[in-house]
PDB file of C-alpha atoms in Angstrom:
ATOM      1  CA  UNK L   1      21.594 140.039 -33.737  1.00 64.00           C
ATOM      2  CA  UNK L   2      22.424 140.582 -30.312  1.00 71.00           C
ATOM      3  CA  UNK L   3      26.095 139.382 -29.676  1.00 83.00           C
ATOM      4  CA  UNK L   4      27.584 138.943 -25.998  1.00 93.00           C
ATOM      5  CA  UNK L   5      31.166 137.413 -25.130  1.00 94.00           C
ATOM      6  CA  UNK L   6      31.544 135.516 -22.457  1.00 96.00           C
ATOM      7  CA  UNK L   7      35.170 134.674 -20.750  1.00 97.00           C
ATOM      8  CA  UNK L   8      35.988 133.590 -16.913  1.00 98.00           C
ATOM      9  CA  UNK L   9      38.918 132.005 -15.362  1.00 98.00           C
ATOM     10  CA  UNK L  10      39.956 131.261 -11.759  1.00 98.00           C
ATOM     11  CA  UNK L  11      43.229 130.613  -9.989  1.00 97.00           C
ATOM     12  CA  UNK L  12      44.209 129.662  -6.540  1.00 96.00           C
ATOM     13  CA  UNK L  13      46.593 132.166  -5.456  1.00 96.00           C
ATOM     14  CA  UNK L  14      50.282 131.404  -4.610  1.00 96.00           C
ATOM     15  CA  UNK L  15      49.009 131.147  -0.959  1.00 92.00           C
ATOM     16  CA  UNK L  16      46.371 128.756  -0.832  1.00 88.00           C
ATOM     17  CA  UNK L  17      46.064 125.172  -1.346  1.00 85.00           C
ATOM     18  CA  UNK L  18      42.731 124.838  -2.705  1.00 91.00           C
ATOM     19  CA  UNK L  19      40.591 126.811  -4.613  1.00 95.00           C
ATOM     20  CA  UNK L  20      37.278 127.341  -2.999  1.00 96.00           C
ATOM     21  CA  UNK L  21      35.844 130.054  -5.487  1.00 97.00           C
ATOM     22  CA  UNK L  22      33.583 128.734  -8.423  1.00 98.00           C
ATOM     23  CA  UNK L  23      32.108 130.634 -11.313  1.00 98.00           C
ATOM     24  CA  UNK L  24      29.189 129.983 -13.839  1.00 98.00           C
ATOM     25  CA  UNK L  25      29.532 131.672 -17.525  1.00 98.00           C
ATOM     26  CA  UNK L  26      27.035 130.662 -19.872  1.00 97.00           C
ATOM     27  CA  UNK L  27      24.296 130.678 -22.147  1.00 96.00           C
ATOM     28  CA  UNK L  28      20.481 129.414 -20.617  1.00 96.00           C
ATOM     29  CA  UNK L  29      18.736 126.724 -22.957  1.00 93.00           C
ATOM     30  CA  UNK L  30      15.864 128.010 -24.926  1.00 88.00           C
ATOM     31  CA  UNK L  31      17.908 130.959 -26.152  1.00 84.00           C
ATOM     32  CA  UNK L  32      16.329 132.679 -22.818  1.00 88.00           C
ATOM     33  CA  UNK L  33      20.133 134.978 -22.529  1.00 94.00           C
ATOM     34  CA  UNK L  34      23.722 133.882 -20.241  1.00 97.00           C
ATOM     35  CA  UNK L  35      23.607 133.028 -16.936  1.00 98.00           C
ATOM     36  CA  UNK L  36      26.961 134.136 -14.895  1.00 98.00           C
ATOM     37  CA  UNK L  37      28.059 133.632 -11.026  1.00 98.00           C
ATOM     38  CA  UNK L  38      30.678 134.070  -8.559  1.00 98.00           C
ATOM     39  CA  UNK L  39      30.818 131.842  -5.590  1.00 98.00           C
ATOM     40  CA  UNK L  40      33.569 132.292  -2.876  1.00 97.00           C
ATOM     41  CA  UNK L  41      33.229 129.888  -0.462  1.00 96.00           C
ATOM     42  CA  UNK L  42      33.938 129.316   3.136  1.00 93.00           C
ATOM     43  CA  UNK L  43      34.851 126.770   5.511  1.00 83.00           C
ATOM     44  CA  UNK L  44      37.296 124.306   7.325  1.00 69.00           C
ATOM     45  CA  UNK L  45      38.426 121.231   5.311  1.00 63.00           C
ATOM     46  CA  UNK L  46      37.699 122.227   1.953  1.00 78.00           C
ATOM     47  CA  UNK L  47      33.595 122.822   2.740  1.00 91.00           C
ATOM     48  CA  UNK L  48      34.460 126.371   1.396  1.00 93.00           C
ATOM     49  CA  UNK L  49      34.945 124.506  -2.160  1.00 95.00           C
ATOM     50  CA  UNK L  50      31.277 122.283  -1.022  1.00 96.00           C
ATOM     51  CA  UNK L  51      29.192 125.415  -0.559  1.00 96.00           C
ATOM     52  CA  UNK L  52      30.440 127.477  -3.758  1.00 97.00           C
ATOM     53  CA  UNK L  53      29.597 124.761  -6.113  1.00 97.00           C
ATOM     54  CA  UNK L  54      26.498 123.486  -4.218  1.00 98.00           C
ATOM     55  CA  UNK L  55      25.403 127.401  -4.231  1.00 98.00           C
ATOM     56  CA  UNK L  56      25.948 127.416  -7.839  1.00 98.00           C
ATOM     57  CA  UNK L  57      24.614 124.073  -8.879  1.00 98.00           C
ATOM     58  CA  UNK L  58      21.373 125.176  -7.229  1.00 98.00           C
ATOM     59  CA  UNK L  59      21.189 128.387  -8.546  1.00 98.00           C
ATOM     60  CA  UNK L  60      21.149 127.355 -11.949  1.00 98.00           C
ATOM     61  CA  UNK L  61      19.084 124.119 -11.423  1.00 98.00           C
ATOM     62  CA  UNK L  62      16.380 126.816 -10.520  1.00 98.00           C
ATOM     63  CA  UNK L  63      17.451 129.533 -13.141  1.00 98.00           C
ATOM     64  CA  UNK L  64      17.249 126.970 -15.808  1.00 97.00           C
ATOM     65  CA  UNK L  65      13.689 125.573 -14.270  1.00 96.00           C
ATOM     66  CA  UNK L  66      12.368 128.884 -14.778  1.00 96.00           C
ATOM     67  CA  UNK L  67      12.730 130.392 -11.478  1.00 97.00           C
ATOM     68  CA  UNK L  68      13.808 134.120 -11.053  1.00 97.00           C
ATOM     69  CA  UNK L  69      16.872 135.128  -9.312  1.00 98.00           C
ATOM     70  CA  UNK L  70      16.824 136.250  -6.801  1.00 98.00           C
ATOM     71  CA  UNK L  71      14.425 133.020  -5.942  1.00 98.00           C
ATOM     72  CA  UNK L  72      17.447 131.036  -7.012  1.00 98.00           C
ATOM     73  CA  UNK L  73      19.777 132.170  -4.841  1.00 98.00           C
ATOM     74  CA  UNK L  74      17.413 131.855  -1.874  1.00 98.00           C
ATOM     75  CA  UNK L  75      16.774 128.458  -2.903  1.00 98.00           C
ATOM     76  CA  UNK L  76      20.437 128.066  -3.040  1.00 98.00           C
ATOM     77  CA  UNK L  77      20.923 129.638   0.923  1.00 98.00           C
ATOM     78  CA  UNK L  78      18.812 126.754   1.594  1.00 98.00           C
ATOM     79  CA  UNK L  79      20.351 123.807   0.052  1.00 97.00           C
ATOM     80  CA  UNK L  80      23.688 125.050   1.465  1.00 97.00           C
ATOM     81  CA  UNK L  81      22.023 125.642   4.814  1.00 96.00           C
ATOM     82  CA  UNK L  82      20.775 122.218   4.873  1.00 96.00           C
ATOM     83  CA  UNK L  83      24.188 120.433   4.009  1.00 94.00           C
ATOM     84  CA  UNK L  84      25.979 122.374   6.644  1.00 91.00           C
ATOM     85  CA  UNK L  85      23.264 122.322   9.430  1.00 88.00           C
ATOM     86  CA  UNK L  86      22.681 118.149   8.818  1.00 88.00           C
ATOM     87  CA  UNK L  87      26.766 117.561   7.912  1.00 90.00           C
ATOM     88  CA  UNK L  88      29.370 117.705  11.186  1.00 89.00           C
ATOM     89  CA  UNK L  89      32.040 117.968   8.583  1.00 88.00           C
ATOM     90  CA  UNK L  90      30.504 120.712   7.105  1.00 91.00           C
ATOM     91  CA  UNK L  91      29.415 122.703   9.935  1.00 89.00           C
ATOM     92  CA  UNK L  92      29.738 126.924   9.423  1.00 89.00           C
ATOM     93  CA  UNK L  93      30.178 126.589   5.519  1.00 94.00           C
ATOM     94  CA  UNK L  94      28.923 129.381   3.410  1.00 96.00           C
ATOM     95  CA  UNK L  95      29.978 131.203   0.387  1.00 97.00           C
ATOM     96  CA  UNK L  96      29.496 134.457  -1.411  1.00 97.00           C
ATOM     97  CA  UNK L  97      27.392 134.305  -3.949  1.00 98.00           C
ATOM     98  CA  UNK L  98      26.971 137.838  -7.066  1.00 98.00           C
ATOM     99  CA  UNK L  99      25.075 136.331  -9.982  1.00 98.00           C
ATOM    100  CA  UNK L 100      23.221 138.056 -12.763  1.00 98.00           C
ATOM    101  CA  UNK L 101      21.426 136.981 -15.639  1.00 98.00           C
ATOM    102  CA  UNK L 102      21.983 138.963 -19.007  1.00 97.00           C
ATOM    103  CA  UNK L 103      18.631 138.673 -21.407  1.00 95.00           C
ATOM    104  CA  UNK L 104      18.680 138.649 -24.823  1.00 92.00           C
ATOM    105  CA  UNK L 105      17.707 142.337 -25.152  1.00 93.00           C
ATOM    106  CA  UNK L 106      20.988 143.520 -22.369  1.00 95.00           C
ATOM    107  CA  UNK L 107      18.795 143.455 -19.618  1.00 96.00           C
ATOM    108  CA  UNK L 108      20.895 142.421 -16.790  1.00 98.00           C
ATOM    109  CA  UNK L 109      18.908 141.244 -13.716  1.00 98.00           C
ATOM    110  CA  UNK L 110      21.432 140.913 -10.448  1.00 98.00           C
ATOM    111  CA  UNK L 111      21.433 139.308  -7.217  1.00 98.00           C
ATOM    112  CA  UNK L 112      24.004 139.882  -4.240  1.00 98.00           C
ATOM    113  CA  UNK L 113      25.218 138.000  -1.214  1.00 98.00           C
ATOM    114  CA  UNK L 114      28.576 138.779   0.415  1.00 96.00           C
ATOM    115  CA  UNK L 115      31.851 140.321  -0.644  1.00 94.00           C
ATOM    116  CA  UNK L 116      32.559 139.397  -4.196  1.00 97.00           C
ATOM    117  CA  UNK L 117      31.282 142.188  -6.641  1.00 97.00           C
ATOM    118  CA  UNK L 118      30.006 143.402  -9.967  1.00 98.00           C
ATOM    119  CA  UNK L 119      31.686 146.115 -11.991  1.00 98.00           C
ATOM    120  CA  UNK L 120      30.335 147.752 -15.092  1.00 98.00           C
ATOM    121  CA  UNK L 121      32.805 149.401 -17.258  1.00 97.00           C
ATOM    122  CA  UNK L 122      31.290 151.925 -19.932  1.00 96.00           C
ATOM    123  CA  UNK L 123      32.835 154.299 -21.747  1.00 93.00           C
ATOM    124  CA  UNK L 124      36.145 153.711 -19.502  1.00 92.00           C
ATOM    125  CA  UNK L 125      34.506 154.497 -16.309  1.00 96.00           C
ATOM    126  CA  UNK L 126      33.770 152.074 -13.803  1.00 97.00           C
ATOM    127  CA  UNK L 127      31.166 151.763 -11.497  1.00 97.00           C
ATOM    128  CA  UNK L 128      30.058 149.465  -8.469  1.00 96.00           C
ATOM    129  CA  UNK L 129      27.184 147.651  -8.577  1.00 98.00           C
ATOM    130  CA  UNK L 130      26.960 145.562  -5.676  1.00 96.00           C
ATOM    131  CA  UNK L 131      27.862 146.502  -1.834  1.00 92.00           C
ATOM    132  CA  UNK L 132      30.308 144.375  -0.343  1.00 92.00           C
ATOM    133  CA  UNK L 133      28.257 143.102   3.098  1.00 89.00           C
ATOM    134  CA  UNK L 134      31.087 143.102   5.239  1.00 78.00           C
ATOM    135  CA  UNK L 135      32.203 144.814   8.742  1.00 65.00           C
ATOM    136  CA  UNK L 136      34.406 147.299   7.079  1.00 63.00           C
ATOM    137  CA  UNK L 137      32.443 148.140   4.397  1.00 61.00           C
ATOM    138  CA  UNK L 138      29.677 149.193   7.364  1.00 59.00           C
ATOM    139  CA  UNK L 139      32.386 151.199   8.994  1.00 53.00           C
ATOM    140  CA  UNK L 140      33.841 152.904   5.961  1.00 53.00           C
ATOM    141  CA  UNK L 141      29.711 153.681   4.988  1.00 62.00           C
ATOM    142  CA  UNK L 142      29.459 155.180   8.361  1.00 57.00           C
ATOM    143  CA  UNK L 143      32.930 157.182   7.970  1.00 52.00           C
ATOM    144  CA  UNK L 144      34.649 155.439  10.606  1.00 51.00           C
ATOM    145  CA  UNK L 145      37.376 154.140   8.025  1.00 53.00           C
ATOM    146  CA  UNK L 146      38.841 155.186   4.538  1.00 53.00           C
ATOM    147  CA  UNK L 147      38.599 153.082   1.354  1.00 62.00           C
ATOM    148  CA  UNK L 148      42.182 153.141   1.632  1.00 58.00           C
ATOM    149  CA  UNK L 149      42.396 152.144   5.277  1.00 51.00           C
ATOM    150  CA  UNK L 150      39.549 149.501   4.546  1.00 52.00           C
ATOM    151  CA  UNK L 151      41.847 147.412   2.360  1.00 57.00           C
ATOM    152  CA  UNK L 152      44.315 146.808   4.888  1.00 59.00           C
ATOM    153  CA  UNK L 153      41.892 146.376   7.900  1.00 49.00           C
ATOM    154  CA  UNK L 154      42.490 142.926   9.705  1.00 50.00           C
ATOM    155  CA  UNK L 155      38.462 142.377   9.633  1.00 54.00           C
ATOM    156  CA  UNK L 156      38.144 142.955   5.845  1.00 60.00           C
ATOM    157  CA  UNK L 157      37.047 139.410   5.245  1.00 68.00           C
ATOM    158  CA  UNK L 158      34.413 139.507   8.086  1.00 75.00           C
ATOM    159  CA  UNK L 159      31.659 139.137   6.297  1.00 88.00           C
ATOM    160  CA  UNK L 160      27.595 140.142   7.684  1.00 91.00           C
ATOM    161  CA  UNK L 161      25.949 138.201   4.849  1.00 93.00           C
ATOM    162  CA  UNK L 162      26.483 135.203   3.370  1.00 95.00           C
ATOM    163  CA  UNK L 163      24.820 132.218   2.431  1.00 97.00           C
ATOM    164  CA  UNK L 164      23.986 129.326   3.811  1.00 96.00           C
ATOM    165  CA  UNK L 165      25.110 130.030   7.335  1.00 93.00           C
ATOM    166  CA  UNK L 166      21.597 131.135   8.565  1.00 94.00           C
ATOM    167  CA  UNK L 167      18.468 129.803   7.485  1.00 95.00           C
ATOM    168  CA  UNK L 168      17.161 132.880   5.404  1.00 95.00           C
ATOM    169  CA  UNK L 169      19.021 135.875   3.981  1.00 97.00           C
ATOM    170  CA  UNK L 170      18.540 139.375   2.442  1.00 97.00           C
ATOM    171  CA  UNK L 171      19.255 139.252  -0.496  1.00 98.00           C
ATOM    172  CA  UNK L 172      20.303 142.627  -2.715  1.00 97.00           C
ATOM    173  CA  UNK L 173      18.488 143.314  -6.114  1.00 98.00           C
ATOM    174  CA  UNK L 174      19.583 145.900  -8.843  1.00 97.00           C
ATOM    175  CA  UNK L 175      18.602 145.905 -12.722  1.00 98.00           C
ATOM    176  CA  UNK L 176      21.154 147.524 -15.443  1.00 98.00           C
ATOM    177  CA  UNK L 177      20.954 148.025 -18.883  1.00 97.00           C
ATOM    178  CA  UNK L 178      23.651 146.971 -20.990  1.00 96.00           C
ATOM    179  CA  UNK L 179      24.601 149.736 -23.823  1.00 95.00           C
ATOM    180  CA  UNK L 180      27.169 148.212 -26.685  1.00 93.00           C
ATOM    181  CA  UNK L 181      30.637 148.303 -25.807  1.00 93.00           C
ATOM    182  CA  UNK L 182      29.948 147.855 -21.721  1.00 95.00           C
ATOM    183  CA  UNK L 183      31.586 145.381 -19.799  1.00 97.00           C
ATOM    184  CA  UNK L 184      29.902 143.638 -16.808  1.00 98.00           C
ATOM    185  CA  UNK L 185      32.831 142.116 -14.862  1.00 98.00           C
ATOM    186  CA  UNK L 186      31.586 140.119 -11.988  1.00 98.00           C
ATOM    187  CA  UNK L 187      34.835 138.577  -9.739  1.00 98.00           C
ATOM    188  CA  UNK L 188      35.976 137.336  -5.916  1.00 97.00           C
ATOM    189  CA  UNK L 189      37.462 139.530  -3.341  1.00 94.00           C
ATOM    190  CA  UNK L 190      41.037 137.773  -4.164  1.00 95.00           C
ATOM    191  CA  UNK L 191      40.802 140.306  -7.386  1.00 97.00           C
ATOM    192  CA  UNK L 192      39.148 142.852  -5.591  1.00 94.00           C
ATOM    193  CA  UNK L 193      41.135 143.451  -2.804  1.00 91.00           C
ATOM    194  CA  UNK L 194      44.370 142.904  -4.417  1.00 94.00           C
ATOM    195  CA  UNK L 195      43.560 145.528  -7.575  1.00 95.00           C
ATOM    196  CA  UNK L 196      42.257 149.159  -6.386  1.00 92.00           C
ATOM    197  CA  UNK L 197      39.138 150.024  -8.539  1.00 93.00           C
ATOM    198  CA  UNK L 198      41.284 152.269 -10.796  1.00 95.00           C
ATOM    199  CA  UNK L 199      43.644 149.606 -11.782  1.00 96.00           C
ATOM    200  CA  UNK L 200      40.612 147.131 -12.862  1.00 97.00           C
ATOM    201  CA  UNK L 201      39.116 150.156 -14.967  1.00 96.00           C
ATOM    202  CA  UNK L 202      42.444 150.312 -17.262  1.00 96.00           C
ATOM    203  CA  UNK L 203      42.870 146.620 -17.396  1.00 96.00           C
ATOM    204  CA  UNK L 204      39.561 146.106 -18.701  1.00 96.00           C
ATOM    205  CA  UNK L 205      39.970 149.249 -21.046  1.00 93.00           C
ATOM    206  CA  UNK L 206      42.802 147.980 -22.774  1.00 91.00           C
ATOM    207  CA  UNK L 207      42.564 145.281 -25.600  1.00 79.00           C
ATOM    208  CA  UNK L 208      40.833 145.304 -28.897  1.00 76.00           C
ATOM    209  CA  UNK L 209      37.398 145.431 -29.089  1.00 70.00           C
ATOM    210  CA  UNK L 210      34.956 142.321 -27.134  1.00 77.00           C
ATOM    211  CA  UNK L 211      38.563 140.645 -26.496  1.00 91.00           C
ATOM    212  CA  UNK L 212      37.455 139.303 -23.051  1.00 95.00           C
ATOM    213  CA  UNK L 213      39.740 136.170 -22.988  1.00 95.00           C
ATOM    214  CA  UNK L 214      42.937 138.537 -22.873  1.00 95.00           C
ATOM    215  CA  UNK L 215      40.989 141.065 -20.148  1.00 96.00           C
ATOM    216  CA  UNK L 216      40.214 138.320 -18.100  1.00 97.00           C
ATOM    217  CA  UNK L 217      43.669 137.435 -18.215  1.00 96.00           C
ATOM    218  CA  UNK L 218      45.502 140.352 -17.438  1.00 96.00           C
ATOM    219  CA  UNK L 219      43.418 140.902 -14.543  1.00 97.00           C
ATOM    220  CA  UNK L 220      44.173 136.903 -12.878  1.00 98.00           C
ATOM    221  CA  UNK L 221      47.703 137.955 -13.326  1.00 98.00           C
ATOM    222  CA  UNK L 222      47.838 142.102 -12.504  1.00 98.00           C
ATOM    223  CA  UNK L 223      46.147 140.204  -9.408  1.00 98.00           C
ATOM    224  CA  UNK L 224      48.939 136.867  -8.847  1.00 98.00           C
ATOM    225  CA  UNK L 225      51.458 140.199  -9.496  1.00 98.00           C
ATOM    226  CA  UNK L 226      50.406 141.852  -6.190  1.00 96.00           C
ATOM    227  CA  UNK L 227      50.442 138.850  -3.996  1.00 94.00           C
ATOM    228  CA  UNK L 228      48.176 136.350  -4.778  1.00 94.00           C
ATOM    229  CA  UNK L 229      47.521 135.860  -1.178  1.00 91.00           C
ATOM    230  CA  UNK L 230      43.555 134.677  -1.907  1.00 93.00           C
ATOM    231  CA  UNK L 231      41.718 132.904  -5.032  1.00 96.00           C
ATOM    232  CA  UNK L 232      40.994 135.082  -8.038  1.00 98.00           C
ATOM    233  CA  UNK L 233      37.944 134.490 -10.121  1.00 98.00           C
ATOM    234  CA  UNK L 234      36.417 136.471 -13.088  1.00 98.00           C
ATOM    235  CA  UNK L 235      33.737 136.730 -15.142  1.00 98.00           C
ATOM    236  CA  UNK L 236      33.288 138.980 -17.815  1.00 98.00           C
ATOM    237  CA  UNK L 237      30.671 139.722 -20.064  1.00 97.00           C
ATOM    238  CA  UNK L 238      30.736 141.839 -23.410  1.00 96.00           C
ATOM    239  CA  UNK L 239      28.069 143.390 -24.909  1.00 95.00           C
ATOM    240  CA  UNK L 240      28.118 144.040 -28.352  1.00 88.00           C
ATOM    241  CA  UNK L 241      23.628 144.764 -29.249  1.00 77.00           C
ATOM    242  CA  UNK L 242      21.891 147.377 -29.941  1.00 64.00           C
ATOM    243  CA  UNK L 243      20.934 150.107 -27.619  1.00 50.00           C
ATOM    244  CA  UNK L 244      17.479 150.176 -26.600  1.00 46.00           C
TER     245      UNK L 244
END
């Protein structure tokens, strides 16, 4: 029997006041597999922590209804769209949104808006899945900037793409298949930005086997360690089935 473990946690930084990142972690009804999100919102008087959980609350309202993906998280640009553009005090919100639903077989279907990402860690190498749709990341794509210099860019948190601050928006589809042992981390730019990549590959290689609580952990505080200067979210997923 197919076994995945499921662990997520998010903290608010030692900067910030509020917490405007939200996360989803778990299992759809019907035995259909595990829904899991990131959300880092955006916005002026707390609407940042409005559009994360509205974009999340939609997205599995739709998921759970039977709708795919990456039709959820349009659906979800919408609602979010329609708060802001209707709501003065919520004028310009938006929010990141990287979701992914795991089937019961390891499937992993996975949508993308924004700057928050999705890491898969097999066999102690870790790869990207998502690209971060954000100024630098176009400049450091076209070679006009370094990974190294990108991190420290004043613009890093400009983003192109997000959702809910324009009426419709690409959206970025991939499909991975989960072998046992791989870990499917999916987390906010306050992790992201404070850990380079190599870092978050030895963090999540350490531990005892599917021990995602302590993982998920050491990364939240490897990431409060270097500053803490944003919120930190994480999901992670372990999968323990068979291979295909």
């Amino acid at each position: 029997m197919p076994v995945l473990r499921l662990a997520a946690r998010t903290h608010p930084g030692w900067v910030r006041e509020n917490n405007e990142d939200a996360y989803l972690a778990e299992a759809l009804p019907g035995d259909d597999g595990w829904l899991v999100a990131v959300a880092d919102g955006m916005g002026g008087h707390r609407a940042g922590e409005v559009a994360s959980w509205l974009a999340l609350r939609t997205l599995r309202e739709q998921v759970v209804a039977g709708a795919a993906l990456a039709d959820a998280v349009l659906a979800a640009n919408e609602e979010v769209f329609r708060r802001q553009a209707g709501d003065p005090g919520l004028s310009g919100m938006g929010t990141t949104l990287t979701a992914a639903v795991i089937g019961r077989g390891g499937a992993v279907e996975l949508c993308h808006v924004g700057d928050s990402r999705a890491y898969l860690l097999r066999q102690g190498y870790l790869a990207r899945l998502t690209r971060d749709h954000s100024l630098v990341e176009e400049f450091v794509r076209s070679g006009a900037l370094t990974e190294q210099e990108a991190r420290r860019h004043p613009q890093r948190n400009l983003l192109t793409r997000a959702i809910g601050t324009d009426a419709s928006v690409p959206v970025d589809e991939t499909t991975v298949q989960l072998e046992p042992s791989d870990l499917l981390l999916l987390c906010s730019d306050g992790l992201s930005e404070a850990l380079p990549d190599a870092m978050l590959a030895d963090l999540l290689a350490a531990g005892g086997p599917g021990d995602v609580v302590a993982r998920v952990d050491a990364l939240i505080q490897a990431a409060l360690a270097a500053g803490g200067g944003d919120n930190i979210t994480a999901v992670l997923a372990w999968w323990d089935g068979e291979a295909p």
